[in-house]
Structure formats: structure tokens, C-alpha cells
Tab-separated table of C-alpha atoms in Angstrom:
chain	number	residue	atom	x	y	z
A	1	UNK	CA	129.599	96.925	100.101
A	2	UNK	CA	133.372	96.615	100.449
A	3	UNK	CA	135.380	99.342	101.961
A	4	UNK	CA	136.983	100.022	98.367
A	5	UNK	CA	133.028	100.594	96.936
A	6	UNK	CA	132.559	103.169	99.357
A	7	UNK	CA	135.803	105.176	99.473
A	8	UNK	CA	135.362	104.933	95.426
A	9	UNK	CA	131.836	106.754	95.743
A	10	UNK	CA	132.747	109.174	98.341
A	11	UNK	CA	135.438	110.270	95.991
A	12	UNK	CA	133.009	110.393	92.780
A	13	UNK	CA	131.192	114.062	91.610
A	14	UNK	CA	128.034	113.308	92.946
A	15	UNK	CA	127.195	115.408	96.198
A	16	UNK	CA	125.478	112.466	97.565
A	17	UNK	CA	125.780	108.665	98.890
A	18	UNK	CA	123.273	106.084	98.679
A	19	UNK	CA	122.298	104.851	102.190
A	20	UNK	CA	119.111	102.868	103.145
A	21	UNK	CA	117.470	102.430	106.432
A	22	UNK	CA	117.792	99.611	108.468
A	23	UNK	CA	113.963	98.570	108.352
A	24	UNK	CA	113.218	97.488	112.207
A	25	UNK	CA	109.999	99.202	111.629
A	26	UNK	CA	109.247	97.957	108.121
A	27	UNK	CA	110.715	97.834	104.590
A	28	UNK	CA	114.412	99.167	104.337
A	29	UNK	CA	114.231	102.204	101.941
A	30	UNK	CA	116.748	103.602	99.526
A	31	UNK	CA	117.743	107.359	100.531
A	32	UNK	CA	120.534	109.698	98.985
A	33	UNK	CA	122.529	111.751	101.370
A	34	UNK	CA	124.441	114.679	101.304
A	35	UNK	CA	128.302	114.283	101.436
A	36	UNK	CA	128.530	117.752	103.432
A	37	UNK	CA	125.695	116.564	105.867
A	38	UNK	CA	127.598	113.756	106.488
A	39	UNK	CA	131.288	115.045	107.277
A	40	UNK	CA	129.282	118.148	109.410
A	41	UNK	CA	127.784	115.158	111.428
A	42	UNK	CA	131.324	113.695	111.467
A	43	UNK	CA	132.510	116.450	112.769
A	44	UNK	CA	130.363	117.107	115.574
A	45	UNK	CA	130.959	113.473	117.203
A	46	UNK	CA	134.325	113.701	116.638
A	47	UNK	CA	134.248	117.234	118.332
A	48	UNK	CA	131.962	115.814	121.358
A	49	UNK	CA	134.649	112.845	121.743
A	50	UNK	CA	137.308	114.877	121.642
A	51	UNK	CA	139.118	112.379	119.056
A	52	UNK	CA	142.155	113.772	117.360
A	53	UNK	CA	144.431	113.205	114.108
A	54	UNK	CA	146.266	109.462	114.039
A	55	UNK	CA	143.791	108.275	117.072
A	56	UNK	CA	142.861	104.850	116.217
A	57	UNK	CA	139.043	103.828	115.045
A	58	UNK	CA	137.602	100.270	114.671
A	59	UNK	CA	135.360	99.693	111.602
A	60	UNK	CA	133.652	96.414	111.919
A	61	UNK	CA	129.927	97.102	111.182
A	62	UNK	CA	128.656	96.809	107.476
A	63	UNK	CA	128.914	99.727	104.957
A	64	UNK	CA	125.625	98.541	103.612
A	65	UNK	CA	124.319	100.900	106.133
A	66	UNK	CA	124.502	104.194	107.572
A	67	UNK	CA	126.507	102.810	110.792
A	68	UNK	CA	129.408	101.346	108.944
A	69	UNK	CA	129.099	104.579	106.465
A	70	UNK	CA	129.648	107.286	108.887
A	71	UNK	CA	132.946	105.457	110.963
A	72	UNK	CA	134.543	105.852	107.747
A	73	UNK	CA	133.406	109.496	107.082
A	74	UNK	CA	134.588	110.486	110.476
A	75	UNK	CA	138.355	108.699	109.408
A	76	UNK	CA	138.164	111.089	106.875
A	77	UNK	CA	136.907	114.114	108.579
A	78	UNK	CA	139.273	113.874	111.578
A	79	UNK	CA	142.481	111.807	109.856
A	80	UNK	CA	141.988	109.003	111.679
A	81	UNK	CA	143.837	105.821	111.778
A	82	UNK	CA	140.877	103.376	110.611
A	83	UNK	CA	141.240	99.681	111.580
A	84	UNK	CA	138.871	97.320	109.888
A	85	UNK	CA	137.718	94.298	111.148
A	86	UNK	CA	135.002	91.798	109.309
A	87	UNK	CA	131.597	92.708	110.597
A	88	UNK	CA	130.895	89.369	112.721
A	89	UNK	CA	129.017	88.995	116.166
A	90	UNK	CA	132.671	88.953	117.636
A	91	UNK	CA	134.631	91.838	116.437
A	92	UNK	CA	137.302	91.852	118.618
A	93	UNK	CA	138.279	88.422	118.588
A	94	UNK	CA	141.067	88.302	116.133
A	95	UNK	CA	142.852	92.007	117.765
A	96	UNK	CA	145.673	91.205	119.472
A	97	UNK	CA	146.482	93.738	122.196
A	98	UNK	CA	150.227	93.409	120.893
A	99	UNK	CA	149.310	94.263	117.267
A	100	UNK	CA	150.228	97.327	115.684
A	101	UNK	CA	147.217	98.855	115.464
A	102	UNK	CA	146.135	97.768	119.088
A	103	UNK	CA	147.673	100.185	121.492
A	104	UNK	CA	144.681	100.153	122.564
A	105	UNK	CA	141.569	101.417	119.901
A	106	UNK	CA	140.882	105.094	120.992
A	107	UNK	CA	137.640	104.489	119.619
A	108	UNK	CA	134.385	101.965	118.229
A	109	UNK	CA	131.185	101.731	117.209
A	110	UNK	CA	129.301	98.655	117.889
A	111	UNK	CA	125.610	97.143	118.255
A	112	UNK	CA	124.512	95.779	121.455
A	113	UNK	CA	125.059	91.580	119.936
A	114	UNK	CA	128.498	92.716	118.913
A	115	UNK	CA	128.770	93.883	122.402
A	116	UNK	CA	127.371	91.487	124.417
A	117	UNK	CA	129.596	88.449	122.682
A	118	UNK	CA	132.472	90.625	123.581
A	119	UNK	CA	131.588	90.395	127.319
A	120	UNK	CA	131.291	86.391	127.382
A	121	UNK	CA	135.164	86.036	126.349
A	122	UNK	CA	137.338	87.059	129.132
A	123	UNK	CA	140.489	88.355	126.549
A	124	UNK	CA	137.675	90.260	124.394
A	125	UNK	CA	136.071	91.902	127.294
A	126	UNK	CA	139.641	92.741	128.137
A	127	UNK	CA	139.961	94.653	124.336
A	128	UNK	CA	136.452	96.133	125.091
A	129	UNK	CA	137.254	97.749	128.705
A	130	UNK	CA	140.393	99.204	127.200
A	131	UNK	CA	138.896	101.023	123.920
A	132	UNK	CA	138.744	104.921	125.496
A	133	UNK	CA	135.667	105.619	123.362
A	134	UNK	CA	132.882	103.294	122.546
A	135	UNK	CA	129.357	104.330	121.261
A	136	UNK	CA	126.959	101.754	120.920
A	137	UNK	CA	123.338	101.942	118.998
A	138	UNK	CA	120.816	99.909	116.872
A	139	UNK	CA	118.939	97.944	119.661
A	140	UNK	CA	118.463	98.365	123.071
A	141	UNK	CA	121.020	97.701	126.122
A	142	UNK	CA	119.768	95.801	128.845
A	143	UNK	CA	120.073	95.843	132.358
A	144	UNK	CA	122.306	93.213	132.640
A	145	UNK	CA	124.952	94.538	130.211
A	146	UNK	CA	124.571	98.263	131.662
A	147	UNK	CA	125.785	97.426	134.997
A	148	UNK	CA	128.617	95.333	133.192
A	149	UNK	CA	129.521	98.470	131.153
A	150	UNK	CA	129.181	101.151	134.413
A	151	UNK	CA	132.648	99.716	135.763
A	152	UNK	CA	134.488	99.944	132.677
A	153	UNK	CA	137.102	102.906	132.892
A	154	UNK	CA	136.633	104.894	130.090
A	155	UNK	CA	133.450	106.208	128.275
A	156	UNK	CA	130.770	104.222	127.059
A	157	UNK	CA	127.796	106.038	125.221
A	158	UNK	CA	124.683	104.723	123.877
A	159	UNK	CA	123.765	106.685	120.856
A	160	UNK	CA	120.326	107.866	119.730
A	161	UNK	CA	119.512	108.823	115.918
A	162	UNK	CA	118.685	107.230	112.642
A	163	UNK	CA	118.998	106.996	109.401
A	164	UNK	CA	117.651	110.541	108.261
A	165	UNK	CA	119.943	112.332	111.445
A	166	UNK	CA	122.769	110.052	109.629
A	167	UNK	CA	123.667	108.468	112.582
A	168	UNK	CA	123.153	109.879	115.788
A	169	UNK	CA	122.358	113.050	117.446
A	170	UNK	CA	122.810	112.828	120.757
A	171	UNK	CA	124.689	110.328	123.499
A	172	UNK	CA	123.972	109.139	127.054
A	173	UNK	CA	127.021	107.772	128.973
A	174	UNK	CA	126.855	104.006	130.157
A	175	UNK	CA	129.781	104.165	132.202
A	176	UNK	CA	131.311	105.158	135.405
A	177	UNK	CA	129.305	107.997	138.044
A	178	UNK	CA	128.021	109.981	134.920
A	179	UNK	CA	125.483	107.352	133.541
A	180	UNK	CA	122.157	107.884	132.889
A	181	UNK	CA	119.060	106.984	131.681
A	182	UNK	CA	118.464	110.704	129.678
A	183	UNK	CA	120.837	111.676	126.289
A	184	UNK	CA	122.212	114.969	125.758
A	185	UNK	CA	122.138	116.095	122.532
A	186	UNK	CA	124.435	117.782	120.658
A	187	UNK	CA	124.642	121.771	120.683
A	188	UNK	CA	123.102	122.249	117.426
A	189	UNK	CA	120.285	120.324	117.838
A	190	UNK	CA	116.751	121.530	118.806
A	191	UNK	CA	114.573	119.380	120.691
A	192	UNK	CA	110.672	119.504	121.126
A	193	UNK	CA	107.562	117.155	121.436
A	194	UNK	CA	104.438	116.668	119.175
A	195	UNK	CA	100.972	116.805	120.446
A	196	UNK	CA	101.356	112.978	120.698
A	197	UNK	CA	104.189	112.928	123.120
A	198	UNK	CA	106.817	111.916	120.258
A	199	UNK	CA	110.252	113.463	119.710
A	200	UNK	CA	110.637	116.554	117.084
A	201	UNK	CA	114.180	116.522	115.982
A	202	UNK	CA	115.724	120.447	114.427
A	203	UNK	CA	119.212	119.666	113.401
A	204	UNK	CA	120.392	121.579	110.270
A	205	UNK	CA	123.719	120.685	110.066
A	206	UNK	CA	122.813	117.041	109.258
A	207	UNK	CA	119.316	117.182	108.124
A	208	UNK	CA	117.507	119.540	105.887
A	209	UNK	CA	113.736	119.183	107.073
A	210	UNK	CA	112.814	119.245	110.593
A	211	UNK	CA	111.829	115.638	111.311
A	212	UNK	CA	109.245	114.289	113.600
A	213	UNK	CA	109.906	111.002	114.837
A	214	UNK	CA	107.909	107.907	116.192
A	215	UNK	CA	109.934	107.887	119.474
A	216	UNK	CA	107.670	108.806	122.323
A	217	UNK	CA	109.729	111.068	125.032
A	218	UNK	CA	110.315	113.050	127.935
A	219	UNK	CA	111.988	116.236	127.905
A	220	UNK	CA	113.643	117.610	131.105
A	221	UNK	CA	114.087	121.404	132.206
A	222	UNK	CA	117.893	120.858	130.387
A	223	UNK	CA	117.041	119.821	127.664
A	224	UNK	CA	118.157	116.036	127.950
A	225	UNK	CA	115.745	113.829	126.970
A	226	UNK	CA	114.636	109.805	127.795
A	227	UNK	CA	112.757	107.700	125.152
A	228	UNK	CA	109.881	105.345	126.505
A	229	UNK	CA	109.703	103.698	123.357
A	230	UNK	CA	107.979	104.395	119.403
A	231	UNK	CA	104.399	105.596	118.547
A	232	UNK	CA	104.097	102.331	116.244
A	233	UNK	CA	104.552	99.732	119.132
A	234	UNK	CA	101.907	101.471	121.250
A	235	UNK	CA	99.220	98.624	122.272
A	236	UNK	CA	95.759	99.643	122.647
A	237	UNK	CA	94.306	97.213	124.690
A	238	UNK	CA	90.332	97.923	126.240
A	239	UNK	CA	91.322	101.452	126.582
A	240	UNK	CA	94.607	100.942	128.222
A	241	UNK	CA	97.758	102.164	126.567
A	242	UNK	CA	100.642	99.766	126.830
A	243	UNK	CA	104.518	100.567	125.698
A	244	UNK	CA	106.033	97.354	124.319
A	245	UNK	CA	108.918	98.351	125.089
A	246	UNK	CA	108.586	99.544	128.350
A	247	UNK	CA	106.931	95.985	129.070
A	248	UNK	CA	110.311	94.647	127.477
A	249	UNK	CA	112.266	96.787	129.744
A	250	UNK	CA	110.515	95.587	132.924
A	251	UNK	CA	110.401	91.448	131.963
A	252	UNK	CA	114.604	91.671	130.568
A	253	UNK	CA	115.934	91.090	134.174
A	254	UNK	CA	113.498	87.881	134.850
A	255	UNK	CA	113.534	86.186	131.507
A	256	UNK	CA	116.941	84.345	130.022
A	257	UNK	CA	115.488	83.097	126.723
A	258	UNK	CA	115.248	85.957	124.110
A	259	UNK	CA	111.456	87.594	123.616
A	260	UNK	CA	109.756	90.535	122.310
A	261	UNK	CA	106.372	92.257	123.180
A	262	UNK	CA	104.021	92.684	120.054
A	263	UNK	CA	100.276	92.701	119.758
A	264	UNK	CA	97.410	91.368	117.537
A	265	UNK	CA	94.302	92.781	116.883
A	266	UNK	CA	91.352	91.598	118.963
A	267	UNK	CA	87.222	91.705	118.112
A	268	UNK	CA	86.879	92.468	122.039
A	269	UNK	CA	89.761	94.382	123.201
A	270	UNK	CA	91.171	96.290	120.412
A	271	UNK	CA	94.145	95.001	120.349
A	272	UNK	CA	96.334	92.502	122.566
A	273	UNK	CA	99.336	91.767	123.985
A	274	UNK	CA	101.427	89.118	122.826
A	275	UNK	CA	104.601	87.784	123.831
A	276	UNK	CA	107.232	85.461	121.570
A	277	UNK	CA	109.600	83.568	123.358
A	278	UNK	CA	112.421	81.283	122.695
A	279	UNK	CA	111.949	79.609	126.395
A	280	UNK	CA	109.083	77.945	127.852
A	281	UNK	CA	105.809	79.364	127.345
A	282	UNK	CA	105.099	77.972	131.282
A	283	UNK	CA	108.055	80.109	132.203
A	284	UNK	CA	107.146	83.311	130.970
A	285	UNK	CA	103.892	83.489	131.720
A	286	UNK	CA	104.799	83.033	135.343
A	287	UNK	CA	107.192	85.573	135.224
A	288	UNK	CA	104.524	87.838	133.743
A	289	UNK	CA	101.913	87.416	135.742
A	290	UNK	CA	104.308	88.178	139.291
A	291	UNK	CA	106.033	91.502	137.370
A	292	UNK	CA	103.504	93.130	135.506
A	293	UNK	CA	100.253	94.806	136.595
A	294	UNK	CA	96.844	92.822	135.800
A	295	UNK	CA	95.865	95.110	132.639
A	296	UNK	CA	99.841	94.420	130.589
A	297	UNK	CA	99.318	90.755	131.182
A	298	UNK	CA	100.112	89.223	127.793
A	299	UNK	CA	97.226	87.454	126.681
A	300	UNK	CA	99.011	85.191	124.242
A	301	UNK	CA	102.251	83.388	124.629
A	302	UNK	CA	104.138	82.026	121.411
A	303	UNK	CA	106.642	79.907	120.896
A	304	UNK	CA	109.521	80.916	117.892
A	305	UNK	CA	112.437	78.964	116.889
A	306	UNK	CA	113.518	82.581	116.825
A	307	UNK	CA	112.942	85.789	117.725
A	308	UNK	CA	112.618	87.790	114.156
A	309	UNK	CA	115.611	90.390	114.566
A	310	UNK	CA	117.242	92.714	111.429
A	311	UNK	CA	120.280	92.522	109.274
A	312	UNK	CA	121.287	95.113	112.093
A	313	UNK	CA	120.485	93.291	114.898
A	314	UNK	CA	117.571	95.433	115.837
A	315	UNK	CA	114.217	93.677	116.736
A	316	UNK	CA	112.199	93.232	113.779
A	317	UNK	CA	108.818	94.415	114.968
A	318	UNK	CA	106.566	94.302	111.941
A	319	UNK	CA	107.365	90.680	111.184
A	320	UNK	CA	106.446	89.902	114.465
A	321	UNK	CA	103.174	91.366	114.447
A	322	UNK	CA	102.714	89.282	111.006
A	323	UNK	CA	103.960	86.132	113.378
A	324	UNK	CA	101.241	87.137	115.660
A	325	UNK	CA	98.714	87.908	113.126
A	326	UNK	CA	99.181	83.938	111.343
A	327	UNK	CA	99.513	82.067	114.731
């Protein structure tokens, strides 16, 4: 969808906009969203940020989803000056910091690729440290490219939400003496947990239904909360509970090739852990066997020409349990 397509249905008589999820946990689905749910969410961020009239705000994420969707929406909420890039793994690479519209970009969205190509070119990681407000979601951050992002000088949040919160709902800051693992949500959201551990989400001003996610989490006395990762990539393995993502987390400093943590189902055990990899199957297994405890051990190692990611970037998770499944 082209920048013209949207502004032209924004400005239409229908109350709503046609969004669709991104589908890292299966199937992208159609959904039609309020226009008043969406400038109220607008709002809030832009009230959080502290962004004003005429401040400066990069678009270059697709407006076939509810990313691209909302940067635009929160031009229009807040009169800001939108600047729109293609969306490309290297968004920054054709600003010039002597450009008109480069004095420098108050603020961005971006997804963690988009980021992390930014950081391997010295001018772009220059354009990057100097944007005062960048919020990054769609995929996980790494440890690598946190501590890269706790010098820069001005704020870096990751974001947490979804499609049905249209966009996010809370923020954790990445940068300087205030990061942290835990997000804050915003004031008008209402936080709880299921019987199941996962994360029950109350915010009316951007979502009519009180919605219970897939995202198991910790709650602290606050009200700040840390996710360990979703209900759906839970592996049941001989009675033992293992996080894929949390085994993710604790392999990403000792493994350069891309992976991902999925699982198969198992006559003996339930279910198993499997690991794809890019790199050498040799490799990781080593690495696996010195970092994680005896019972997370993968139990199958598999090769990919590549790891099966999103049109958003985000790890595709039921196509590699279908990898899994057929190997």
C-alpha cells in the first residue's frame, strides 16, 4: 500500500481501516479498526514522547501493516513533519544529515533488521545515534545490539503490543542509566495475569474487549512488567517445561550464524527440542551442550539455507515447527 492509498482511506466515511496481523504465529488475518482507536493510541505515544507540532518523523516501514499505519496516524494526530523513506533493511542510508528534512529526525520507528544494518555503516549509525526518539518492535533485540544502543544519547525504547492494541502499549528504554529489562505501560492501561501465567491486557482507549494474550509474564509490585516469552512456543519435553525463547535468549551471545528454538513432537518425550541453524550443526551443538542445563539440550540440530522469518522480520515460528515436523 502506497502512502497515497492510505491517506485516501483515512480520509473516506468509513469509521474504520483495514489492517492485518503480521502472522509470526500463524496465518496473517484481515481485521478492521477503528479510526478513533487509532488517533487515541496516537495520541498517547505522542503524549509519552513528548513529540510536538513540526517535529520531524521517519516513515520507512510498510503501510501493509499496522507499524507503517500508525507513524502516519500519529503525523496526523500531532502535525508532524512526516519524512518517508522506502521500507528497505537500510533506511537511513540515502538521509543526508545536510538535507532539509535531516536536522536531525526527532523521531522513528524501526524493526530490529532495520536496526541492526544501521549499526554496521559507520555514517548510518551516525543518523541513528542522533534521532532523539526511536522505538523499536516486531522481533526481539539482542544482547549484542542492547549494549550498542545503551550509549546512544537520546532515548531508545523497545515497544511491546500488537496488532489488536494497534501498535504498542507500553515501552522499556534501551538506552542510557534508565534501561531495563521490564516495560512500563501506559497510564490507561490495566495489567493482570491469567491462571496460566500469560499477560491480560485492559486498554479501552485502543481496544474494545479486554484481550488475553499468549505472552507469558511477570508483573512487579509497580506495575511494570517483563515477558519470558508466548504460551504457543512452550516445549513440553518429559515433563519439563522449556521457553524457546528464553533458550534463544541464553544461546544469542555464543552463536554468530542466525537460529531459532522450535520443537517436534516425540512418541517418548512429548515433545522435543529442536534447533535450526544457518552455521555448523558441530558448532552449535557444542555451544549447547557448555550453556544450557542437561534437560534444554536440543535433541535435534538442523541445517536451513535460512532461518524462516516474516514479511516483518519477526521469526516465523509455525513454519518452523512444519520444518521440524518434515525433516
Amino acid at each position: 500500500m502506497s502512502l497515497d492509498e492510505f491517506l485516501a482511506e483515512w480520509h473516506n466515511d468509513s469509521e474504520f481501516v483495514h489492517v492485518q496481523t503480521s502472522g509470526s504465529t500463524g496465518t496473517p488475518k484481515p481485521m478492521m479498526i477503528e479510526k478513533r482507536r487509532m488517533l487515541a493510541s496516537a495520541r498517547i505515544t505522542c503524549d509519552f514522547l513528548g513529540l510536538r507540532p513540526d517535529d520531524s518523523a521517519l516513515l520507512c516501514m510498510s503501510l501493509d501493516y499496522i507499524a507503517g499505519k500508525m507513524m502516519v496516524v500519529r503525523s496526523l494526530e500531532r502535525q508532524l513533519r512526516l519524512v518517508t523513506v522506502a521500507p528497505s533493511g537500510h533506511p537511513l542510508s540515502n538521509l543526508s544529515p545536510h538535507s532539509s528534512y535531516f536536522s536531525p529526525l526527532v523521531f522513528a520507528a524501526m524493526v530490529p533488521l532495520q536496526v541492526y544494518n544501521s549499526l554496521q555503516v559507520p555514517e548510518e549509525c551516525e543518523r541513528l545515534r542522533e534521532i532523539r526518539h526511536l522505538i523499536i518492535g516486531g522481533g526481539a533485540i539482542d544482547e549484542a545490539m542492547a549494549a550498542q544502543l545503551k550509549t546512544f544519547p537520546h532515548a531508545v525504547w523497545s515497544t511491546y503490543g500488537m496488532t489488536e492494541t494497534l501498535s504498542h502499549i507500553a515501552l522499556r528504554r534501551l538506552s542510557g542509566p534508565e534501561a531495563s529489562d521490564w516495560y512500563t505501560p501506559f497510564p490507561s492501561v490495566n495489567l493482570s495475569l491469567s491462571v496460566d501465567g500469560c499477560l491480560i491486557i485492559e486498554a479501552p482507549e485502543v481496544c474494545e474487549e479486554r484481550l488475553v494474550t499468549n505472552d507469558i509474564a511477570v508483573l512487579s509490585p509497580e506495575g511494570r512488567f517483563r515477558i519470558l516469552g508466548r504460551k504457543d512456543n512452550m516445549i513440553c519435553s518429559g515433563g519439563i517445561k522449556i521457553q524457546a525463547e528464553e533458550l534463544e535468549r541464553q544461546l544469542r551471545p555464543h552463536l554468530s550464524a542466525p537460529f531459532m528454538i522450535t520443537k517436534r513432537s516425540d512418541e517418548k518425550f512429548g515433545e522435543v527440542v529442536v534447533l535450526l541453524t544457518e552455521g555448523d550443526i558441530s558448532d552449535a551443538r557444542n555451544v549447547c551442550e557448555h550453556i544450557l542445563p542437561k534437560f534444554h539440550h536440543p535433541r535435534i540440530y538442523l541445517h536451513v539455507a535460512q532461518i524462516p522469518l516474516t514479511a516483518t522480520g519477526k521469526p516465523a515460528r509455525k513454519t518452523a515447527e512444519t520444518i521440524a515436523k518434515l525433516s
